[in-house]
Coordinates of C-alpha atoms and ligand atoms in Angstrom, one line a residue:
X1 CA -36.7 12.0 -4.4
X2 CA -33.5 11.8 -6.6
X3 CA -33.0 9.9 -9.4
X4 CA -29.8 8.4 -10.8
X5 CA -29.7 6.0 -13.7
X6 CA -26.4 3.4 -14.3
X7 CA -26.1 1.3 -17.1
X8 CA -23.1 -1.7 -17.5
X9 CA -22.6 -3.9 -20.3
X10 CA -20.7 -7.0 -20.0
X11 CA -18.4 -5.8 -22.8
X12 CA -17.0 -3.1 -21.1
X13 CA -14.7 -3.6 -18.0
X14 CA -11.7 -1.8 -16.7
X15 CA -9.9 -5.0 -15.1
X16 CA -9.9 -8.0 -13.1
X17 CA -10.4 -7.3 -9.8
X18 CA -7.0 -7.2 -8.2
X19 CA -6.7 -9.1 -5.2
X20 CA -4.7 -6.5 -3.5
X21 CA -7.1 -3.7 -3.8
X22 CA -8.3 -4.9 0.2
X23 CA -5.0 -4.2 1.9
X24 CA -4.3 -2.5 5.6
X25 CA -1.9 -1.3 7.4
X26 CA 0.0 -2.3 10.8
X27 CA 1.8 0.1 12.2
X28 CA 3.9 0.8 15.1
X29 CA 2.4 3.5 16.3
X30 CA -0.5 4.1 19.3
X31 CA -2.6 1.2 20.2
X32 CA -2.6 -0.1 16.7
X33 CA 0.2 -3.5 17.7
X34 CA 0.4 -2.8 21.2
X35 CA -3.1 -3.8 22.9
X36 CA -4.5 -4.3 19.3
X37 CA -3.2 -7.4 17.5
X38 CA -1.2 -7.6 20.3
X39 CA -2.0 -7.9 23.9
X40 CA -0.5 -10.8 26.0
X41 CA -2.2 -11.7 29.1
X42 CA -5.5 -10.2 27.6
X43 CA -8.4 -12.6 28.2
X44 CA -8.7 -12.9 24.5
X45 CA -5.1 -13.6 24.2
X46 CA -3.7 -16.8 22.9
X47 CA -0.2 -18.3 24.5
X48 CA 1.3 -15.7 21.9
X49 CA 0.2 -12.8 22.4
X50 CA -2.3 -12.7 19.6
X51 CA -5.6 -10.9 20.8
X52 CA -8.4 -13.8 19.7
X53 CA -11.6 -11.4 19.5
X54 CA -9.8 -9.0 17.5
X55 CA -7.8 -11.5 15.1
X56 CA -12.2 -12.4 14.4
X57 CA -12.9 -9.3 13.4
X58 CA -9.6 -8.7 11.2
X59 CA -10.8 -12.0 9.5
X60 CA -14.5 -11.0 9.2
X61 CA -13.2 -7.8 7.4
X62 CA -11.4 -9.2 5.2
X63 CA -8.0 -7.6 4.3
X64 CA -5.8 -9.7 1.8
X65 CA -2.5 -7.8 2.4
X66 CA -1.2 -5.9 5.5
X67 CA 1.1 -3.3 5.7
X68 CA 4.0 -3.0 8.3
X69 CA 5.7 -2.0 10.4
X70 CA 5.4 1.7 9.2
X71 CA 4.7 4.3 8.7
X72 CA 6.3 7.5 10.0
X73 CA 7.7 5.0 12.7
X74 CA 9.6 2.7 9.8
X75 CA 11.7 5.9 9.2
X76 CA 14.0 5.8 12.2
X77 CA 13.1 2.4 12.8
X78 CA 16.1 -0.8 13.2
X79 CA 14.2 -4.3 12.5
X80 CA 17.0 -5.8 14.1
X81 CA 15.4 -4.6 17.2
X82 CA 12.3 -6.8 16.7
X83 CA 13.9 -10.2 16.2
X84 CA 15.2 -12.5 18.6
X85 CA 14.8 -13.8 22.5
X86 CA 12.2 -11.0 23.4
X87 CA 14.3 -9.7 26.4
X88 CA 17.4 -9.5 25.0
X89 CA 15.5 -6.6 22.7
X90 CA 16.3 -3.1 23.4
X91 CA 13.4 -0.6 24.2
X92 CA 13.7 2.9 22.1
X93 CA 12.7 5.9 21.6
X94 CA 10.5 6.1 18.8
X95 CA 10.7 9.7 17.5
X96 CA 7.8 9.2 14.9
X97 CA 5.0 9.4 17.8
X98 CA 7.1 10.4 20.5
X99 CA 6.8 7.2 22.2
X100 CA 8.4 4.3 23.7
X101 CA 9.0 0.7 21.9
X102 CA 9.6 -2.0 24.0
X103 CA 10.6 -4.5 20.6
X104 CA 8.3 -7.0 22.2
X105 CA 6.5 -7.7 18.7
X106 CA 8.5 -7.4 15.8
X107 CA 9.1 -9.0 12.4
X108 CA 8.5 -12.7 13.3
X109 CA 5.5 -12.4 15.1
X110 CA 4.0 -10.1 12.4
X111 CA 5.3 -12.8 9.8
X112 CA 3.1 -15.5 12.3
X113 CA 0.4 -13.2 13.2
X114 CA -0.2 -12.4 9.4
X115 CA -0.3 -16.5 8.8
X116 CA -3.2 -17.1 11.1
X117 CA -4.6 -13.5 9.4
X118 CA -4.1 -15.2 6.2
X119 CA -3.1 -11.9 4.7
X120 CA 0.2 -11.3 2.3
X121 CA 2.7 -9.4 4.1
X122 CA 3.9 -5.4 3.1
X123 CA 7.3 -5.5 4.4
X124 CA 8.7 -1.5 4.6
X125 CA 12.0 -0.7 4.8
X126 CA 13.5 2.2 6.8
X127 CA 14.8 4.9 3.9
X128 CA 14.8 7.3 6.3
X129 CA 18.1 7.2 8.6
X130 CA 19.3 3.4 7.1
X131 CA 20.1 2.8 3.2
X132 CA 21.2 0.0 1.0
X133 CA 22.8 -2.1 3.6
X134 CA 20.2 -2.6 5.9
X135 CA 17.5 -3.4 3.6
X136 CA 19.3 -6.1 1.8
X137 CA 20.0 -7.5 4.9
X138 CA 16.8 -7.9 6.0
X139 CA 15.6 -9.5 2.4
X140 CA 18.1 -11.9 3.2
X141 CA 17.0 -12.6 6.7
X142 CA 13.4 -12.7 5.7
X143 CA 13.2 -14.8 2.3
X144 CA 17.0 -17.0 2.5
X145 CA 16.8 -20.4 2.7
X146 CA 19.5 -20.7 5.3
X147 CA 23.2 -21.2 5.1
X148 CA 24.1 -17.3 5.6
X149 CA 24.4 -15.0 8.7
X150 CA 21.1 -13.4 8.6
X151 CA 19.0 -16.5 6.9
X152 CA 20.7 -18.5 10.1
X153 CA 19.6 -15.6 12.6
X154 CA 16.4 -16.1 11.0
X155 CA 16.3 -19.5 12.0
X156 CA 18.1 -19.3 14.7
X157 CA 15.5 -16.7 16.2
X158 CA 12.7 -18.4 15.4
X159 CA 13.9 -21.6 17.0
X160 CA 14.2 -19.4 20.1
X161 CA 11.3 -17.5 20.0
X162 CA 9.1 -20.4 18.8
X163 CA 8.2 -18.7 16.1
X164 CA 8.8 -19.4 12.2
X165 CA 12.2 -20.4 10.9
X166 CA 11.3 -21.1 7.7
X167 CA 11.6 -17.8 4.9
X168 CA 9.0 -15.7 5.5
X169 CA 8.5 -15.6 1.7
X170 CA 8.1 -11.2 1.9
X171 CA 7.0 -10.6 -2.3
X172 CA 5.6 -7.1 -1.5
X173 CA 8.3 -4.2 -0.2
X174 CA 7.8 -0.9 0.7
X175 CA 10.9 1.5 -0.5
X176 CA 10.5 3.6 2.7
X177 CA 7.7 6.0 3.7
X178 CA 6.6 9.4 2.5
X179 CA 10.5 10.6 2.4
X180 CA 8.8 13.8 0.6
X181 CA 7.4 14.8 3.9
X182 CA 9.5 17.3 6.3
X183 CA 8.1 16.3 8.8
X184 CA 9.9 12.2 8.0
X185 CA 13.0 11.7 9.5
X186 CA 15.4 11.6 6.8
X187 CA 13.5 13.3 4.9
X188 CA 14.9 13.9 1.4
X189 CA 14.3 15.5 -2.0
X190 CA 13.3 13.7 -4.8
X191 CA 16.3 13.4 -6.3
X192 CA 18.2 12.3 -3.0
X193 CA 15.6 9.8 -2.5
X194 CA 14.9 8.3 -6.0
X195 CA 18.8 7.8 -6.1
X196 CA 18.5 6.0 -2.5
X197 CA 15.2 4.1 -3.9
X198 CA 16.9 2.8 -6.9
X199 CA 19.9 1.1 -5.6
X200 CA 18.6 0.2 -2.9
X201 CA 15.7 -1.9 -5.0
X202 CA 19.2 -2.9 -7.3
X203 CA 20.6 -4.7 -4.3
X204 CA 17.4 -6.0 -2.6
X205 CA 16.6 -7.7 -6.3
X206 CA 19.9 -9.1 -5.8
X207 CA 19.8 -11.0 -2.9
X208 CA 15.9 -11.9 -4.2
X209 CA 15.0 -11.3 -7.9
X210 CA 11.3 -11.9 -7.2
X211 CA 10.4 -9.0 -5.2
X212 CA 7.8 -6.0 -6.0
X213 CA 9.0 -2.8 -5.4
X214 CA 7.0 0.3 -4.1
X215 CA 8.8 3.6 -4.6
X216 CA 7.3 6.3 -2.4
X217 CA 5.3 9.2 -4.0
X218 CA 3.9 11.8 -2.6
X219 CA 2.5 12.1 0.7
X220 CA -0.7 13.6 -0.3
X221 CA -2.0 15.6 -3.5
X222 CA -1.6 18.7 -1.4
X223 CA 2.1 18.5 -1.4
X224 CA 4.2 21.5 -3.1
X225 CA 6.0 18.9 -4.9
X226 CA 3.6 16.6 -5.6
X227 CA 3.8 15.7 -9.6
X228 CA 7.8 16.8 -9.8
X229 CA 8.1 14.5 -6.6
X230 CA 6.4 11.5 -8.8
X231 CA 8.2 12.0 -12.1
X232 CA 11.9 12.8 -10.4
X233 CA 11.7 9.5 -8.5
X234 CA 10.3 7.5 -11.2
X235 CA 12.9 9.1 -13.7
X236 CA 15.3 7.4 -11.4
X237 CA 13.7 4.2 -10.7
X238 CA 11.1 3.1 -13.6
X239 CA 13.1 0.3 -14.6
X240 CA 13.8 -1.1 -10.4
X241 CA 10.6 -0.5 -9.6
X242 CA 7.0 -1.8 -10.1
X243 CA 4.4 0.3 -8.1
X244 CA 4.4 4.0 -6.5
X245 CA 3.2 4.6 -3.7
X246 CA -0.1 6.9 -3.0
X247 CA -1.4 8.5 0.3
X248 CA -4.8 10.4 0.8
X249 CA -6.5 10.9 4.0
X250 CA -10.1 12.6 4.1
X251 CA -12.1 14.4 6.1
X252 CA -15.0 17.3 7.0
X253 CA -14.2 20.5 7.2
X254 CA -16.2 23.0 9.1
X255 CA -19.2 20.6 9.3
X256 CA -19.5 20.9 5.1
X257 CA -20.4 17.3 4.5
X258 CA -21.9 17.7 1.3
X259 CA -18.3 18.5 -0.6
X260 CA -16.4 15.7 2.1
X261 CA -19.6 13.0 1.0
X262 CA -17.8 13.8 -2.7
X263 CA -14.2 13.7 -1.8
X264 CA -14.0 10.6 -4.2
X265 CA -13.7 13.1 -7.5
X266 CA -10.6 14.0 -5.4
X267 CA -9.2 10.3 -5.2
X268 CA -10.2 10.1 -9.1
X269 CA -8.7 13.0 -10.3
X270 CA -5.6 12.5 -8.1
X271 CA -5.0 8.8 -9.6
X272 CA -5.4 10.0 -12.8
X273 CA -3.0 12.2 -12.3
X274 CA 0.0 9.7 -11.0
X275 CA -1.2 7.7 -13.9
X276 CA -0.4 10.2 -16.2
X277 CA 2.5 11.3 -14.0
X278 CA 4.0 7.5 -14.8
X279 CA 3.0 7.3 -18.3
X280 CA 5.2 10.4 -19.1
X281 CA 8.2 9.0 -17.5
X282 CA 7.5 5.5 -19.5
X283 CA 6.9 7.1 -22.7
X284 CA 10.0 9.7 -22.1
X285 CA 12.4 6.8 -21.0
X286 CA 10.9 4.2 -23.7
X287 CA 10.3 1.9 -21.3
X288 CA 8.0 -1.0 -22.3
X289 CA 7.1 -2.2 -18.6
X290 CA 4.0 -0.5 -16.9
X291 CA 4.2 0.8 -13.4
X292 CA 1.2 0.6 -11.7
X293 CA -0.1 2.5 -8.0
X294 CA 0.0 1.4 -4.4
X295 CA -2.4 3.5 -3.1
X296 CA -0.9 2.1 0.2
X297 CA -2.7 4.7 2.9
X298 CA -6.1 5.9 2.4
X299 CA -8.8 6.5 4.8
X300 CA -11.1 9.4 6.6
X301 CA -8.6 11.3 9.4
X302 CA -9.8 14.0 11.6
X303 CA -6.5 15.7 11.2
X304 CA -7.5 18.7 13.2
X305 CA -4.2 20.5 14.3
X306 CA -2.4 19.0 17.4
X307 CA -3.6 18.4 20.6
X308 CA -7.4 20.0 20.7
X309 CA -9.7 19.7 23.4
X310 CA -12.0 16.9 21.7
X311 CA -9.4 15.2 20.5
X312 CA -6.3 15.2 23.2
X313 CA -4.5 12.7 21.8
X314 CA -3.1 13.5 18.3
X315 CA 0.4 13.9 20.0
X316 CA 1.4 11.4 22.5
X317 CA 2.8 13.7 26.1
X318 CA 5.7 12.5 26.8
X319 CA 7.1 9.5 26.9
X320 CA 4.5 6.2 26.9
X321 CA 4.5 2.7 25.8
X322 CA 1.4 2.6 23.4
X323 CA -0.5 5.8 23.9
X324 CA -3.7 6.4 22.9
X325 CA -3.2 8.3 18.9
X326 CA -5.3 9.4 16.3
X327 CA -8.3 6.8 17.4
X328 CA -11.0 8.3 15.3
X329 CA -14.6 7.4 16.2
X330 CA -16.7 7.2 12.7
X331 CA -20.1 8.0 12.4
X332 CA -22.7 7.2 9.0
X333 CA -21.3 10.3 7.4
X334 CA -17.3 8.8 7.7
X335 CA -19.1 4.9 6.4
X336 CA -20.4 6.5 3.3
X337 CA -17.3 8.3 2.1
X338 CA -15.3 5.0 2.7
X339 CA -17.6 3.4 0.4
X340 CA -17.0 6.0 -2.3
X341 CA -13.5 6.3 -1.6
X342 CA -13.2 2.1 -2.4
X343 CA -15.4 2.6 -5.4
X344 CA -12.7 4.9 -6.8
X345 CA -10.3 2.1 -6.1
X346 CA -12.1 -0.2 -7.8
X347 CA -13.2 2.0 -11.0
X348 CA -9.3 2.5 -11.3
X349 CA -8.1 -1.2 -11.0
X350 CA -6.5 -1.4 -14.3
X351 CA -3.7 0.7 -12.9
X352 CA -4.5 0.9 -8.7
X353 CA -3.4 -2.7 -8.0
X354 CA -2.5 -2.6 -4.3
X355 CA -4.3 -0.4 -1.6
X356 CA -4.0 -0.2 2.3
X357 CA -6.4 1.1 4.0
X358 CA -4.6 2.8 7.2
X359 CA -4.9 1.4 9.9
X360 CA -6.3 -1.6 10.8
X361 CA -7.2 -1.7 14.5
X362 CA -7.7 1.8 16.9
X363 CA -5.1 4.2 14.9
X364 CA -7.8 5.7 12.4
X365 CA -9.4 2.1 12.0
X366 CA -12.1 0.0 11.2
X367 CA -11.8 -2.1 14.6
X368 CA -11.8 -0.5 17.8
X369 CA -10.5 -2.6 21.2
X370 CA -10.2 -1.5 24.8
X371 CA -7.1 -2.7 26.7
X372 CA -8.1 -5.8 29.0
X373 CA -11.5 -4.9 27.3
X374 CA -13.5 -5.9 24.2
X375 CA -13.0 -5.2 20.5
X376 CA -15.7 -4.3 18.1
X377 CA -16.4 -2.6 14.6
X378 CA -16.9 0.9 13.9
X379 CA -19.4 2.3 11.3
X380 CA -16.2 2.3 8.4
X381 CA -15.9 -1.3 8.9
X382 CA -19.1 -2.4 6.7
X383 CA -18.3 -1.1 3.4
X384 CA -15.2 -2.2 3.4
X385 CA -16.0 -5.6 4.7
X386 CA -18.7 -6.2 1.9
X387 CA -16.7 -5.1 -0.7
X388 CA -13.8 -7.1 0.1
X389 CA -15.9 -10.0 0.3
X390 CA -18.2 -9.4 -3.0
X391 CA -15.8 -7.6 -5.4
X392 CA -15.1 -10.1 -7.7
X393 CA -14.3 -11.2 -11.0
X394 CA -14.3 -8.2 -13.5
X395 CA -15.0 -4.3 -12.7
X396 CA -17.3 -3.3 -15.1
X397 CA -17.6 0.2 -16.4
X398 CA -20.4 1.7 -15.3
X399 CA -22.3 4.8 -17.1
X400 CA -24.1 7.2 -14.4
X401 CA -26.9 9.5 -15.7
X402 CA -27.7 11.3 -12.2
X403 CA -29.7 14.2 -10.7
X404 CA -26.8 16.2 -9.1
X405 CA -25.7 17.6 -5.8
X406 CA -24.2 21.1 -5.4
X407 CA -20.5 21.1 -2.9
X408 CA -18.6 23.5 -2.4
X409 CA -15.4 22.1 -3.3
X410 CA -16.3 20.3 -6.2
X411 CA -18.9 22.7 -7.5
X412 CA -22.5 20.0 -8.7
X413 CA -21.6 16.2 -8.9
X414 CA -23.7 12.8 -9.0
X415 CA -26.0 12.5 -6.1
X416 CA -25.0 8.7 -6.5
X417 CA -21.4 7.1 -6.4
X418 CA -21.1 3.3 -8.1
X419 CA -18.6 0.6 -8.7
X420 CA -19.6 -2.9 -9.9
X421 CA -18.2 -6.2 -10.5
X422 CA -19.3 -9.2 -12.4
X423 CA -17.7 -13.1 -11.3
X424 CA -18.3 -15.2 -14.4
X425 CA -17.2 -17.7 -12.7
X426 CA -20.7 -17.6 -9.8
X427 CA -22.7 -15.3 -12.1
X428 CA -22.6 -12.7 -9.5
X429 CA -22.9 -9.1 -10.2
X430 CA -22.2 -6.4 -7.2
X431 CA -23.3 -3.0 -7.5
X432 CA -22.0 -1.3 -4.5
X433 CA -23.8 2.6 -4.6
X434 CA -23.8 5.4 -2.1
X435 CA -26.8 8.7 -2.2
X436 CA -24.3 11.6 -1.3
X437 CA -27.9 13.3 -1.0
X438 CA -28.5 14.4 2.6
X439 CA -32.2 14.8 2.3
X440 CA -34.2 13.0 -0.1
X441 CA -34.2 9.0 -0.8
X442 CA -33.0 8.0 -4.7
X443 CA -34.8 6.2 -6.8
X444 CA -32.1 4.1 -8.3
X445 CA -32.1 1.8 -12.2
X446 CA -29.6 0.2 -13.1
X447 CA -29.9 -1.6 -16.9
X448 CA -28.0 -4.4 -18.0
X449 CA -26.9 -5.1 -21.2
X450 CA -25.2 -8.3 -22.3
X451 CA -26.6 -9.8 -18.8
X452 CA -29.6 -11.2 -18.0
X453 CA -30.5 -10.5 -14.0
X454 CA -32.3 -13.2 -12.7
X455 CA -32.6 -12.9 -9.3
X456 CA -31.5 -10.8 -6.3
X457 CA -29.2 -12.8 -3.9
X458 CA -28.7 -9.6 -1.4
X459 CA -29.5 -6.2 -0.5
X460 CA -28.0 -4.7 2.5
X461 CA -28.1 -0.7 3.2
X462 CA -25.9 1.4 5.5
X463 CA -27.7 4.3 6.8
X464 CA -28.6 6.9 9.8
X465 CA -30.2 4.5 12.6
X466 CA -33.8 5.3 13.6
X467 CA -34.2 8.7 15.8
X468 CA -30.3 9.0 15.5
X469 CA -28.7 11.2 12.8
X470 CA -25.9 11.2 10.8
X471 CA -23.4 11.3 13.8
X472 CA -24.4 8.2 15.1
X473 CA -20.9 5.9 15.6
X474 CA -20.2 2.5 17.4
X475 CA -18.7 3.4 21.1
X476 CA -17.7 0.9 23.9
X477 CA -21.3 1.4 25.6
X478 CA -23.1 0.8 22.3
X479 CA -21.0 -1.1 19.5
X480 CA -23.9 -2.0 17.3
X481 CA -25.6 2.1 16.8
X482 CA -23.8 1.9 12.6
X483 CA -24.2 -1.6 10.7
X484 CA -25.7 -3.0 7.3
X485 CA -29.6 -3.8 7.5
X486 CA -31.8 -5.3 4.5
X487 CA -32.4 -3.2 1.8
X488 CA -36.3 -3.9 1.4
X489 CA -37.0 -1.7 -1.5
X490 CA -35.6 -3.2 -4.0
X491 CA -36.6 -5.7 -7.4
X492 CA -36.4 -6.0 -10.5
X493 CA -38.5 -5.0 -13.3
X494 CA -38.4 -5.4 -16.8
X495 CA -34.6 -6.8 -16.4
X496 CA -33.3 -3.7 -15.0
X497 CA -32.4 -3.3 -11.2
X498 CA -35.1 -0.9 -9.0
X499 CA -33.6 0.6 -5.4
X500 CA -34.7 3.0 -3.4
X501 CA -31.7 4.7 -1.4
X502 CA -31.9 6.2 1.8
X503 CA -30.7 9.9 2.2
X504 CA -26.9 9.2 3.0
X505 CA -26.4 5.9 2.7
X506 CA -24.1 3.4 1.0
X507 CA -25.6 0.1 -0.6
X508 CA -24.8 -3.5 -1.7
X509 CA -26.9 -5.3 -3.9
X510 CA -26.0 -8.6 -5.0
X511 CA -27.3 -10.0 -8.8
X512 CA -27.9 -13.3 -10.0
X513 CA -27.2 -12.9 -13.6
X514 CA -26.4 -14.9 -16.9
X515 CA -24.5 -14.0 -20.3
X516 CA -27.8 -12.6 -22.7
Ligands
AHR601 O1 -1.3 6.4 9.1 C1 -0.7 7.4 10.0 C2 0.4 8.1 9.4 O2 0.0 8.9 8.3 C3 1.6 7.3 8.8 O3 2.5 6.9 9.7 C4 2.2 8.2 7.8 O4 2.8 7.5 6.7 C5 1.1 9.1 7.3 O5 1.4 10.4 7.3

C-alpha cells in the first residue's frame, strides 16, 4: 500500500473557481452535430431536430460553455451558409474532414440548442481563408439589436426558421483556430496571424465593445514554434485581446500507462509556460491588463497515424455527410487521466479561466450515440461530470507529501494527483484525487487546517470493475462496464480525512466543514 499525505489550509487558495473551467466543444466535424445534438426524425428527436436523450446527458454532465462551430472545420468555413430557410442553404465541401456539409444546422440552431443546454456560447471565427470583414459581420448579425443589414437578416432568419430573432448575446469569440498548424487551411506565421488577430479583434470591438477575445496559440506544446508562436502574437495583440488560446490532447503510447497516468506534469508545466510566455510580453509592453488562458481543447486522443486497422476511421474515404471520425472508446485508464488533467485546470485557475474539453458527443467525447440508436456515457464522462458539479467556491492550495511512482517520461512523480475546493457559502470541501499506482491501494490523509471537517456528505470512486481490468469501457452492448460507485473506506479521524484508494482510480470525496 501507498501512502500519500495532502494538507490545505483555508488561508491559502489560488482562485475562485472560474465558472468557465467546464467548457466543450461542438464542432462540425464527424458525428459530433450531425446524429449527435442533432438528428431530426430520431425517436429522441424533438420537432427541431434536437436529439432529447442526448441533450440529458449534455445536462447531467454539466458543461457551462460550448465551443463552435470549429475547429479545423471553422478554417474554411462561411457562417453565412448556416443561417436562413434550411433549403435555400448550400451543401459544401468541407476540406477540414474531407466531408460533406449539408448547412442544415448552423448558427441559430446552435444559438437555440445552447439555450435549452443552458451553456454560454464560444462563437469562432474563420481566420483561416476569411479576415476582418467577415467576422465583424457576423458580430453584427449575432449581438445587433436590429435596424442594420445583418442584425435584420438575423431577424429576418429567425422569423423564418422559427428560431431566435432576438441578439444572440455571443460575449466569448474565438480569433480563429490553431492558424500555427500546416496542416490549417490558411495557415499562417505568427506574425501574419497576430497582425490578422489584432485588427480583426479592433473591428469586432467596434461593432460590440463587450466582447472577450481569444487569440490562438499554439496548437500543442510539441510545436516547433511553440513559445515564439505565443509571444509574436501577443506582442501584436496584448492590448485587443483578453485570453490565448491552449490545445493538448493525450494519450498512451506503446501500452506505457504509467508515464500517460502522469501526463498532468505535462499540462502543468505547459501552462506555466504560456503564463510566463504572457507575462513577458505584459511586462515588455508595460501593459497593466492581465491576459489570462483558454485552454479551449484538451482531452485523451488516440492519435495513432491515419487510417489503421483498429481504428478505420481517423480519415473520412471520400466524400460523406457525417462520417464516423476520431470516436474514441475510453476505458478506466483514459477516466483517470481526465481527472488529473481537470485537476491541473483547477490548480491553475488564477490564470486558466476558460477550458473546453473537445468534443462533446462521439468525436473524442464523453457521450457516445448511435444513429436512430441510443446515447450513453463513456468511462471520461464521470470525472468530469463530478467535478463540474462539486468544484466550487475557492481552489485551495493543496501540499502533497506522496510515496512516488517511477514513468518513463517524467522520471518518479506522486502516486496521487489532487485538486480541492472549498464553497463558504455551503461549507463544502471537494477533494477530487486519483492513485496513478497500478498495483497497490493508497492509504490517503488529508489534514485541514483553518477548517473543521464535520462530516462526510460523499464518497464516490472510479475504478477497474470486478473481474475486468483496466481496459474495461462503456460499448453499445454494455453502457454501464465504467461509472462512480461508493467509496466505503473512508472517515475521519482525529479531524483529518482517512481513504483508501483503489489501484488506478480517481476519487471524490465531499466534506462538511466549518471555519476553526
Ligand atoms: O478536436 C479535433 C481537432 O483537433 C480540432 O478540429 C482541431 O482544432 C484540433 O487539431
Amino acid at each position: 500500500m501507498s501512502q500519500a499525505h495532502l494538507t490545505v489550509d483555508r488561508a491559502f487558495t489560488v482562485a475562485d473557481v472560474p465558472h468557465r473551467l467546464f467548457g466543450s466543444f461542438v464542432e462540425h466535424m464527424g458525428r459530433c452535430v450531425y446524429t449527435g445534438i442533432f438528428e431530426p426524425g430520431h425517436p429522441q428527436a424533438d420537432q427541431r431536430g434536437f436529439r432529447q436523450d442526448v441533450m440529458k446527458l449534455v445536462k447531467e454532465l454539466g458543461p457551462t460553455v460550448v465551443r463552435y462551430p470549429g475547429g479545423n472545420f471553422v478554417s474554411g468555413y462561411l457562417w453565412e451558409d448556416g443561417v436562413g430557410p434550411v433549403e435555400d442553404r448550400p451543401v459544401r465541401i468541407d476540406g477540414a474532414w474531407h466531408s460533406i456539409e449539408t448547412n442544415a444546422f448552423g448558427l441559430h440552431e446552435f444559438v437555440e440548442w445552447a439555450r435549452e443546454a443552458e451553456v454560454e456560447v464560444m462563437e469562432a471565427v474563420n481566420l483561416g481563408t476569411r479576415g476582418v470583414e467577415e467576422a465583424r459581420a457576423l458580430v453584427e448579425y449575432a449581438n445587433h439589436p436590429g435596424g442594420t443589414y445583418w442584425s435584420d437578416l438575423r431577424r429576418k432568419n429567425g422569423a423564418a426558421t422559427g428560431t431566435i430573432e432576438e441578439p444572440f448575446d455571443i460575449r466569448l469569440w474565438c480569433l480563429g483556430n490553431e492558424l500555427d498548424g500546416p496542416w490549417q487551411i490558411g495557415h499562417k506565421t505568427a506574425d501574419e496571424y497576430g497582425r490578422l488577430a489584432q485588427e480583426t479583434a479592433k473591428a469586432m470591438r467596434l461593432v460590440d465593445p463587450d466582447l472577450e477575445l481569444v487569440a490562438v496559440g499554439s496548437s500543442n506544446r510539441q510545436m516547433p514554434t511553440f513559445g515564439s508562436w505565443e509571444h509574436t502574437v501577443l506582442s501584436h495583440t496584448y492590448a485587443e485581446v483578453d485570453y490565448i488560446s491552449m490545445h493538448a490532447y493525450y494519450q498512451e503510447h506503446d501500452g506505457d500507462a504509467a508515464s500517460f497516468l502522469a501526463e498532468a506534469v505535462d499540462m502543468d508545466a505547459f501552462i506555466d509556460g504560456v503564463v510566463s510566455t504572457i507575462d513577458a510580453v505584459k511586462a515588455a509592453g508595460k501593459h497593466t491588463k492581465q491576459v489570462d488562458i483558454s485552454f479551449d481543447e484538451w482531452n485523451v486522443w488516440y492519435q495513432r497515424g491515419l487510417e489503421t486497422e483498429d481504428q478505420p476511421h481517423q480519415v473520412a474515404k471520400g466524400w460523406q455527410k457525417h462520417p464516423r471520425l476520431i470516436e474514441d472508446s475510453y476505458n478506466v485508464t483514459d477516466a483517470v487521466v481526465v481527472g488529473t488533467l481537470m485537476h491541473s485546470l483547477l490548480r491553475h485557475g488564477d490564470r486558466v479561466r476558460i477550458a473546453n474539453q473537445a468534443q462533446l458527443v462521439n468525436v473524442i467525447a464523453p457521450i457516445l450515440s448511435e444513429e436512430g440508436g441510443p446515447a450513453w456515457r463513456q468511462s471520461i464522462f464521470w470525472p468530469f461530470a463530478r467535478i463540474a458539479a462539486m468544484a466550487r467556491g475557492q481552489i485551495l492550495r493543496l501540499a502533497v507529501d506522496a510515496d512516488q511512482v517511477s514513468t518513463q517520461k517524467f522520471g518518479d512523480v506522486d502516486v496521487v494527483d489532487a485538486a480541492a475546493t472549498w464553497d463558504e457559502a455551503t461549507g463544502r470541501l471537494s477533494l477530487f484525487v486519483a492513485n496513478r499506482g497500478m498495483e497497490e491501494s493508497n492509504d490517503l490523509t488529508l489534514d485541514l487546517h483553518g477548517l473543521e471537517a464535520t462530516g462526510i456528505s460523499s464518497a464516490e470512486v472510479l475504478a477497474i470493475p470486478e473481474e475486468r481490468d483496466r481496459r474495461a469501457a462503456n460499448v453499445l452492448d454494455d453502457q454501464d462496464a465504467v461509472g462512480l460507485r461508493p467509496l466505503r473506506e473512508v472517515g475521519l479521524e482525529d479531524g483529518a480525512l482517512r481513504v483508501t484508494l483503489p489501484p488506478m482510480s480517481w476519487a471524490v470525496v465531499q466534506l462538511e466543514v466549518k471555519t476553526a
